[in-house]
Amino acid sequence: MHPNLDHPDFIDCSDLIQALNNCHDNLSFMERQFKCNNISEDVKRCLHEARMLRRRQNNKEGRERTARIGAFMSRMRERDDEDYEVARQMAMKELASREKSWK
């Protein structure tokens, strides 16, 4: 089973998706079970590659974001304890809001 194929993240797979849709539209249910399998496997492989690319990009962005927050927090720690506490609370609120949006 695959996700909704109309999603813009799958633009690289659009030719394969169109071929699969054409295969499904032009064949009866029984014919579809066997004749569209190769195209379906190609679509699954393409979707997997697109998902892995997004995953690598998200991981890279997360590491960069963590490094920026860490650098900011270390700069604040060097300044003043009161400033550090304010910055820590702001960073925790930001992280909490992002975690809620991910769920």
Coordinates of N, CA, C and O in Angstrom, one line a residue:
M1 N 0.8 -1.2 0.0 CA 0.0 0.0 0.0 C 0.9 1.2 0.0 O 1.9 1.2 0.6
H2 N 0.4 2.3 -0.6 CA 1.2 3.5 -0.7 C 0.4 4.7 -0.3 O -0.9 4.6 -0.2
P3 N 1.0 5.8 0.0 CA 0.2 7.0 0.5 C -0.5 7.6 -0.7 O -0.4 7.2 -1.8
N4 N -1.2 8.7 -0.4 CA -1.9 9.5 -1.4 C -0.8 9.9 -2.4 O 0.1 10.6 -2.1
L5 N -1.0 9.6 -3.7 CA 0.0 9.9 -4.7 C -0.1 11.3 -5.3 O 0.7 11.7 -6.2
D6 N -1.1 12.1 -4.9 CA -1.2 13.5 -5.4 C -0.4 14.4 -4.6 O -0.4 15.6 -4.9
H7 N 0.3 14.0 -3.6 CA 1.1 14.9 -2.7 C 2.3 15.5 -3.5 O 2.9 14.8 -4.3
P8 N 2.6 16.8 -3.3 CA 3.7 17.4 -4.1 C 5.1 16.9 -3.8 O 6.0 17.1 -4.6
D9 N 5.3 16.2 -2.7 CA 6.6 15.6 -2.5 C 6.9 14.5 -3.5 O 8.1 14.1 -3.6
F10 N 5.9 14.0 -4.2 CA 6.2 12.9 -5.1 C 6.3 13.3 -6.5 O 6.1 12.5 -7.5
I11 N 6.6 14.6 -6.8 CA 6.7 15.1 -8.1 C 7.7 14.3 -9.0 O 7.5 14.2 -10.2
D12 N 8.8 13.8 -8.4 CA 9.8 13.1 -9.1 C 9.3 11.8 -9.6 O 9.8 11.2 -10.6
C13 N 8.2 11.3 -9.0 CA 7.6 10.0 -9.4 C 6.4 10.1 -10.2 O 5.7 9.2 -10.4
S14 N 6.1 11.3 -10.7 CA 4.8 11.6 -11.4 C 4.6 10.8 -12.6 O 3.5 10.3 -12.9
D15 N 5.7 10.5 -13.4 CA 5.6 9.7 -14.6 C 5.2 8.3 -14.2 O 4.3 7.7 -14.9
L16 N 5.8 7.7 -13.2 CA 5.5 6.4 -12.8 C 4.0 6.3 -12.2 O 3.3 5.3 -12.5
I17 N 3.7 7.3 -11.5 CA 2.3 7.4 -10.9 C 1.3 7.4 -12.0 O 0.2 6.7 -12.0
Q18 N 1.5 8.3 -13.0 CA 0.6 8.4 -14.1 C 0.5 7.0 -14.9 O -0.6 6.6 -15.3
A19 N 1.6 6.4 -15.1 CA 1.6 5.1 -15.7 C 0.8 4.0 -14.9 O 0.0 3.3 -15.5
L20 N 0.9 4.1 -13.6 CA 0.2 3.2 -12.8 C -1.3 3.5 -12.8 O -2.1 2.6 -12.9
N21 N -1.7 4.8 -12.8 CA -3.1 5.1 -12.9 C -3.7 4.7 -14.2 O -4.8 4.2 -14.3
N22 N -2.9 4.9 -15.3 CA -3.4 4.5 -16.6 C -3.6 3.0 -16.7 O -4.5 2.5 -17.2
C23 N -2.7 2.2 -16.1 CA -2.8 0.8 -16.0 C -4.0 0.4 -15.3 O -4.8 -0.5 -15.7
H24 N -4.3 1.0 -14.2 CA -5.5 0.7 -13.4 C -6.8 1.0 -14.1 O -7.8 0.3 -14.0
D25 N -6.7 2.2 -14.8 CA -7.9 2.6 -15.5 C -8.3 1.8 -16.7 O -9.5 1.6 -17.0
N26 N -7.3 1.2 -17.4 CA -7.5 0.5 -18.7 C -7.7 -1.0 -18.5 O -8.0 -1.6 -19.5
L27 N -7.5 -1.5 -17.3 CA -7.6 -3.0 -17.2 C -8.7 -3.3 -16.2 O -9.1 -2.5 -15.3
S28 N -9.3 -4.5 -16.4 CA -10.3 -5.0 -15.4 C -9.6 -5.4 -14.1 O -8.3 -5.4 -14.0
F29 N -10.4 -5.6 -13.1 CA -9.8 -5.9 -11.8 C -8.9 -7.1 -11.8 O -7.8 -7.1 -11.2
M30 N -9.3 -8.2 -12.5 CA -8.4 -9.4 -12.5 C -7.1 -9.2 -13.3 O -6.1 -9.6 -12.9
E31 N -7.2 -8.5 -14.4 CA -6.0 -8.2 -15.2 C -5.1 -7.3 -14.4 O -3.8 -7.4 -14.4
R32 N -5.6 -6.4 -13.7 CA -4.9 -5.4 -12.9 C -4.0 -6.1 -11.8 O -2.9 -5.6 -11.5
Q33 N -4.5 -7.2 -11.3 CA -3.7 -7.9 -10.3 C -2.4 -8.3 -10.7 O -1.4 -8.4 -9.9
F34 N -2.2 -8.6 -12.0 CA -0.9 -9.2 -12.4 C -0.2 -8.2 -13.3 O 1.1 -8.2 -13.3
K35 N -0.9 -7.5 -14.2 CA -0.2 -6.7 -15.2 C 0.4 -5.4 -14.7 O 1.2 -4.8 -15.4
C36 N -0.1 -4.9 -13.6 CA 0.4 -3.6 -13.1 C 1.4 -3.8 -12.0 O 1.9 -2.8 -11.4
N37 N 1.8 -5.0 -11.7 CA 2.7 -5.3 -10.6 C 4.1 -4.6 -10.8 O 4.6 -4.1 -9.8
N38 N 4.6 -4.7 -12.0 CA 6.0 -4.1 -12.2 C 5.9 -2.6 -12.0 O 6.8 -2.1 -11.4
I39 N 4.9 -2.0 -12.6 CA 4.8 -0.5 -12.4 C 4.6 -0.2 -11.0 O 5.2 0.8 -10.5
S40 N 3.8 -1.0 -10.3 CA 3.5 -0.7 -8.9 C 4.8 -0.8 -8.0 O 5.1 0.0 -7.2
E41 N 5.6 -1.8 -8.3 CA 6.9 -1.9 -7.7 C 7.8 -0.8 -7.9 O 8.5 -0.3 -7.0
D42 N 7.8 -0.3 -9.2 CA 8.6 0.9 -9.5 C 8.2 2.1 -8.8 O 9.0 2.9 -8.3
V43 N 6.9 2.3 -8.6 CA 6.3 3.4 -7.9 C 6.7 3.3 -6.4 O 7.2 4.3 -5.8
K44 N 6.6 2.1 -5.8 CA 7.0 1.9 -4.4 C 8.5 2.3 -4.2 O 8.9 2.9 -3.3
R45 N 9.3 1.9 -5.2 CA 10.8 2.1 -5.1 C 11.0 3.6 -5.2 O 11.8 4.2 -4.4
C46 N 10.3 4.3 -6.1 CA 10.5 5.8 -6.3 C 10.0 6.5 -5.0 O 10.7 7.4 -4.5
L47 N 8.9 6.1 -4.5 CA 8.4 6.7 -3.3 C 9.3 6.5 -2.1 O 9.5 7.4 -1.3
H48 N 9.9 5.4 -2.0 CA 10.9 5.1 -0.9 C 12.1 6.0 -1.1 O 12.5 6.6 -0.1
E49 N 12.6 6.2 -2.3 CA 13.7 7.0 -2.5 C 13.4 8.5 -2.1 O 14.2 9.2 -1.5
A50 N 12.2 8.9 -2.5 CA 11.7 10.3 -2.2 C 11.7 10.5 -0.6 O 12.1 11.5 -0.1
R51 N 11.1 9.4 0.0 CA 11.0 9.5 1.5 C 12.4 9.5 2.2 O 12.6 10.3 3.1
M52 N 13.3 8.7 1.7 CA 14.7 8.7 2.2 C 15.4 10.1 2.0 O 16.1 10.5 2.9
L53 N 15.1 10.7 0.8 CA 15.7 12.0 0.6 C 15.2 13.0 1.6 O 16.0 13.8 2.1
R54 N 13.9 13.0 1.8 CA 13.3 14.0 2.8 C 13.8 13.7 4.1 O 14.1 14.6 4.9
R55 N 14.0 12.4 4.5 CA 14.5 12.0 5.8 C 15.9 12.6 6.0 O 16.2 13.1 7.1
R56 N 16.8 12.4 5.0 CA 18.1 12.9 5.1 C 18.1 14.4 5.2 O 18.9 15.0 6.0
Q57 N 17.3 15.1 4.5 CA 17.2 16.6 4.6 C 16.7 17.0 5.9 O 17.3 18.0 6.5
N58 N 15.7 16.4 6.4 CA 15.2 16.7 7.8 C 16.2 16.4 8.9 O 16.3 17.2 9.8
N59 N 16.9 15.3 8.8 CA 18.0 15.1 9.7 C 19.1 16.1 9.7 O 19.5 16.6 10.8
K60 N 19.5 16.5 8.5 CA 20.5 17.5 8.4 C 20.0 18.9 9.0 O 20.7 19.5 9.7
E61 N 18.8 19.3 8.7 CA 18.2 20.5 9.2 C 18.1 20.4 10.7 O 18.4 21.4 11.4
G62 N 17.8 19.3 11.2 CA 17.7 19.1 12.7 C 19.0 19.2 13.4 O 19.1 19.9 14.4
R63 N 20.0 18.6 12.8 CA 21.4 18.8 13.3 C 21.8 20.2 13.3 O 22.4 20.7 14.3
E64 N 21.6 20.9 12.2 CA 21.9 22.3 12.1 C 21.2 23.2 13.2 O 21.8 24.0 13.8
R65 N 19.9 22.9 13.3 CA 19.1 23.6 14.3 C 19.6 23.4 15.7 O 19.7 24.3 16.5
T66 N 19.9 22.1 16.0 CA 20.5 21.8 17.3 C 21.8 22.5 17.6 O 22.0 23.0 18.7
A67 N 22.6 22.5 16.6 CA 23.9 23.2 16.7 C 23.7 24.7 16.9 O 24.4 25.3 17.8
R68 N 22.8 25.3 16.2 CA 22.5 26.7 16.4 C 22.0 27.0 17.8 O 22.5 27.9 18.5
I69 N 21.1 26.2 18.3 CA 20.6 26.4 19.6 C 21.7 26.2 20.7 O 21.8 26.9 21.6
G70 N 22.5 25.1 20.5 CA 23.6 24.9 21.4 C 24.6 26.0 21.4 O 25.1 26.4 22.5
A71 N 24.9 26.6 20.3 CA 25.9 27.7 20.2 C 25.3 28.9 20.9 O 25.9 29.6 21.7
F72 N 24.0 29.1 20.7 CA 23.3 30.3 21.3 C 23.3 30.1 22.8 O 23.6 31.0 23.6
M73 N 23.0 28.9 23.3 CA 22.9 28.6 24.7 C 24.3 28.8 25.3 O 24.4 29.3 26.4
S74 N 25.3 28.3 24.7 CA 26.7 28.5 25.3 C 27.1 29.9 25.3 O 27.7 30.3 26.3
R75 N 26.7 30.7 24.3 CA 27.0 32.2 24.4 C 26.2 32.8 25.5 O 26.8 33.7 26.3
M76 N 25.0 32.4 25.7 CA 24.2 33.0 26.8 C 24.7 32.5 28.2 O 24.7 33.3 29.1
R77 N 25.2 31.3 28.3 CA 25.8 30.8 29.5 C 27.0 31.6 29.9 O 27.2 31.8 31.1
E78 N 27.8 32.1 28.9 CA 29.0 32.9 29.2 C 28.6 34.3 29.7 O 29.4 34.9 30.4
R79 N 27.5 34.8 29.3 CA 27.1 36.2 29.6 C 26.7 36.3 31.1 O 27.5 36.8 31.9
D80 N 25.5 35.9 31.4 CA 25.0 36.1 32.7 C 24.0 35.0 33.0 O 23.3 34.6 32.2
D81 N 24.0 34.6 34.3 CA 23.1 33.5 34.7 C 21.6 33.9 34.4 O 20.8 33.0 34.0
E82 N 21.2 35.1 34.7 CA 19.8 35.5 34.5 C 19.5 35.5 33.0 O 18.4 34.9 32.6
D83 N 20.3 36.0 32.2 CA 20.1 35.9 30.7 C 20.1 34.5 30.2 O 19.3 34.1 29.3
Y84 N 20.9 33.6 30.8 CA 20.9 32.2 30.4 C 19.6 31.6 30.7 O 19.1 30.8 29.9
E85 N 19.0 31.8 31.8 CA 17.8 31.2 32.2 C 16.7 31.7 31.3 O 15.8 30.9 30.9
V86 N 16.6 32.9 31.0 CA 15.6 33.4 30.1 C 15.7 32.8 28.7 O 14.8 32.3 28.1
A87 N 17.0 32.7 28.2 CA 17.2 32.0 26.9 C 16.8 30.6 26.9 O 16.3 30.0 26.0
R88 N 17.2 29.9 28.0 CA 16.8 28.5 28.2 C 15.3 28.3 28.1 O 14.8 27.4 27.4
Q89 N 14.6 29.1 28.8 CA 13.1 29.0 28.8 C 12.6 29.2 27.4 O 11.7 28.5 27.0
M90 N 13.1 30.2 26.7 CA 12.7 30.5 25.4 C 12.9 29.3 24.4 O 12.1 28.9 23.6
A91 N 14.1 28.7 24.6 CA 14.5 27.6 23.7 C 13.6 26.4 24.0 O 13.1 25.7 23.1
M92 N 13.3 26.2 25.3 CA 12.4 25.0 25.6 C 11.0 25.2 25.1 O 10.4 24.3 24.6
K93 N 10.5 26.5 25.1 CA 9.2 26.7 24.6 C 9.2 26.5 23.1 O 8.2 25.9 22.5
E94 N 10.2 26.9 22.4 CA 10.3 26.7 21.0 C 10.4 25.2 20.6 O 9.7 24.8 19.7
L95 N 11.1 24.5 21.3 CA 11.2 23.0 21.1 C 9.9 22.3 21.4 O 9.5 21.5 20.6
A96 N 9.2 22.8 22.4 CA 7.9 22.2 22.8 C 6.9 22.5 21.7 O 6.1 21.6 21.3
S97 N 6.9 23.7 21.2 CA 5.9 24.0 20.1 C 6.2 23.2 18.8 O 5.3 22.8 18.1
R98 N 7.5 23.0 18.5 CA 7.8 22.2 17.4 C 7.4 20.7 17.5 O 7.0 20.1 16.6
E99 N 7.6 20.2 18.7 CA 7.2 18.8 19.0 C 5.7 18.6 18.8 O 5.2 17.6 18.3
K100 N 4.9 19.6 19.3 CA 3.5 19.5 19.1 C 3.1 19.6 17.7 O 2.2 18.9 17.3
S101 N 3.8 20.4 16.9 CA 3.4 20.5 15.4 C 3.8 19.2 14.7 O 3.3 18.9 13.6
W102 N 4.8 18.4 15.2 CA 5.2 17.2 14.5 C 4.2 16.1 14.7 O 4.1 15.1 14.0
K103 N 3.4 16.1 15.8 CA 2.5 15.0 16.1 C 1.3 15.1 15.4 O 0.9 15.9 14.7

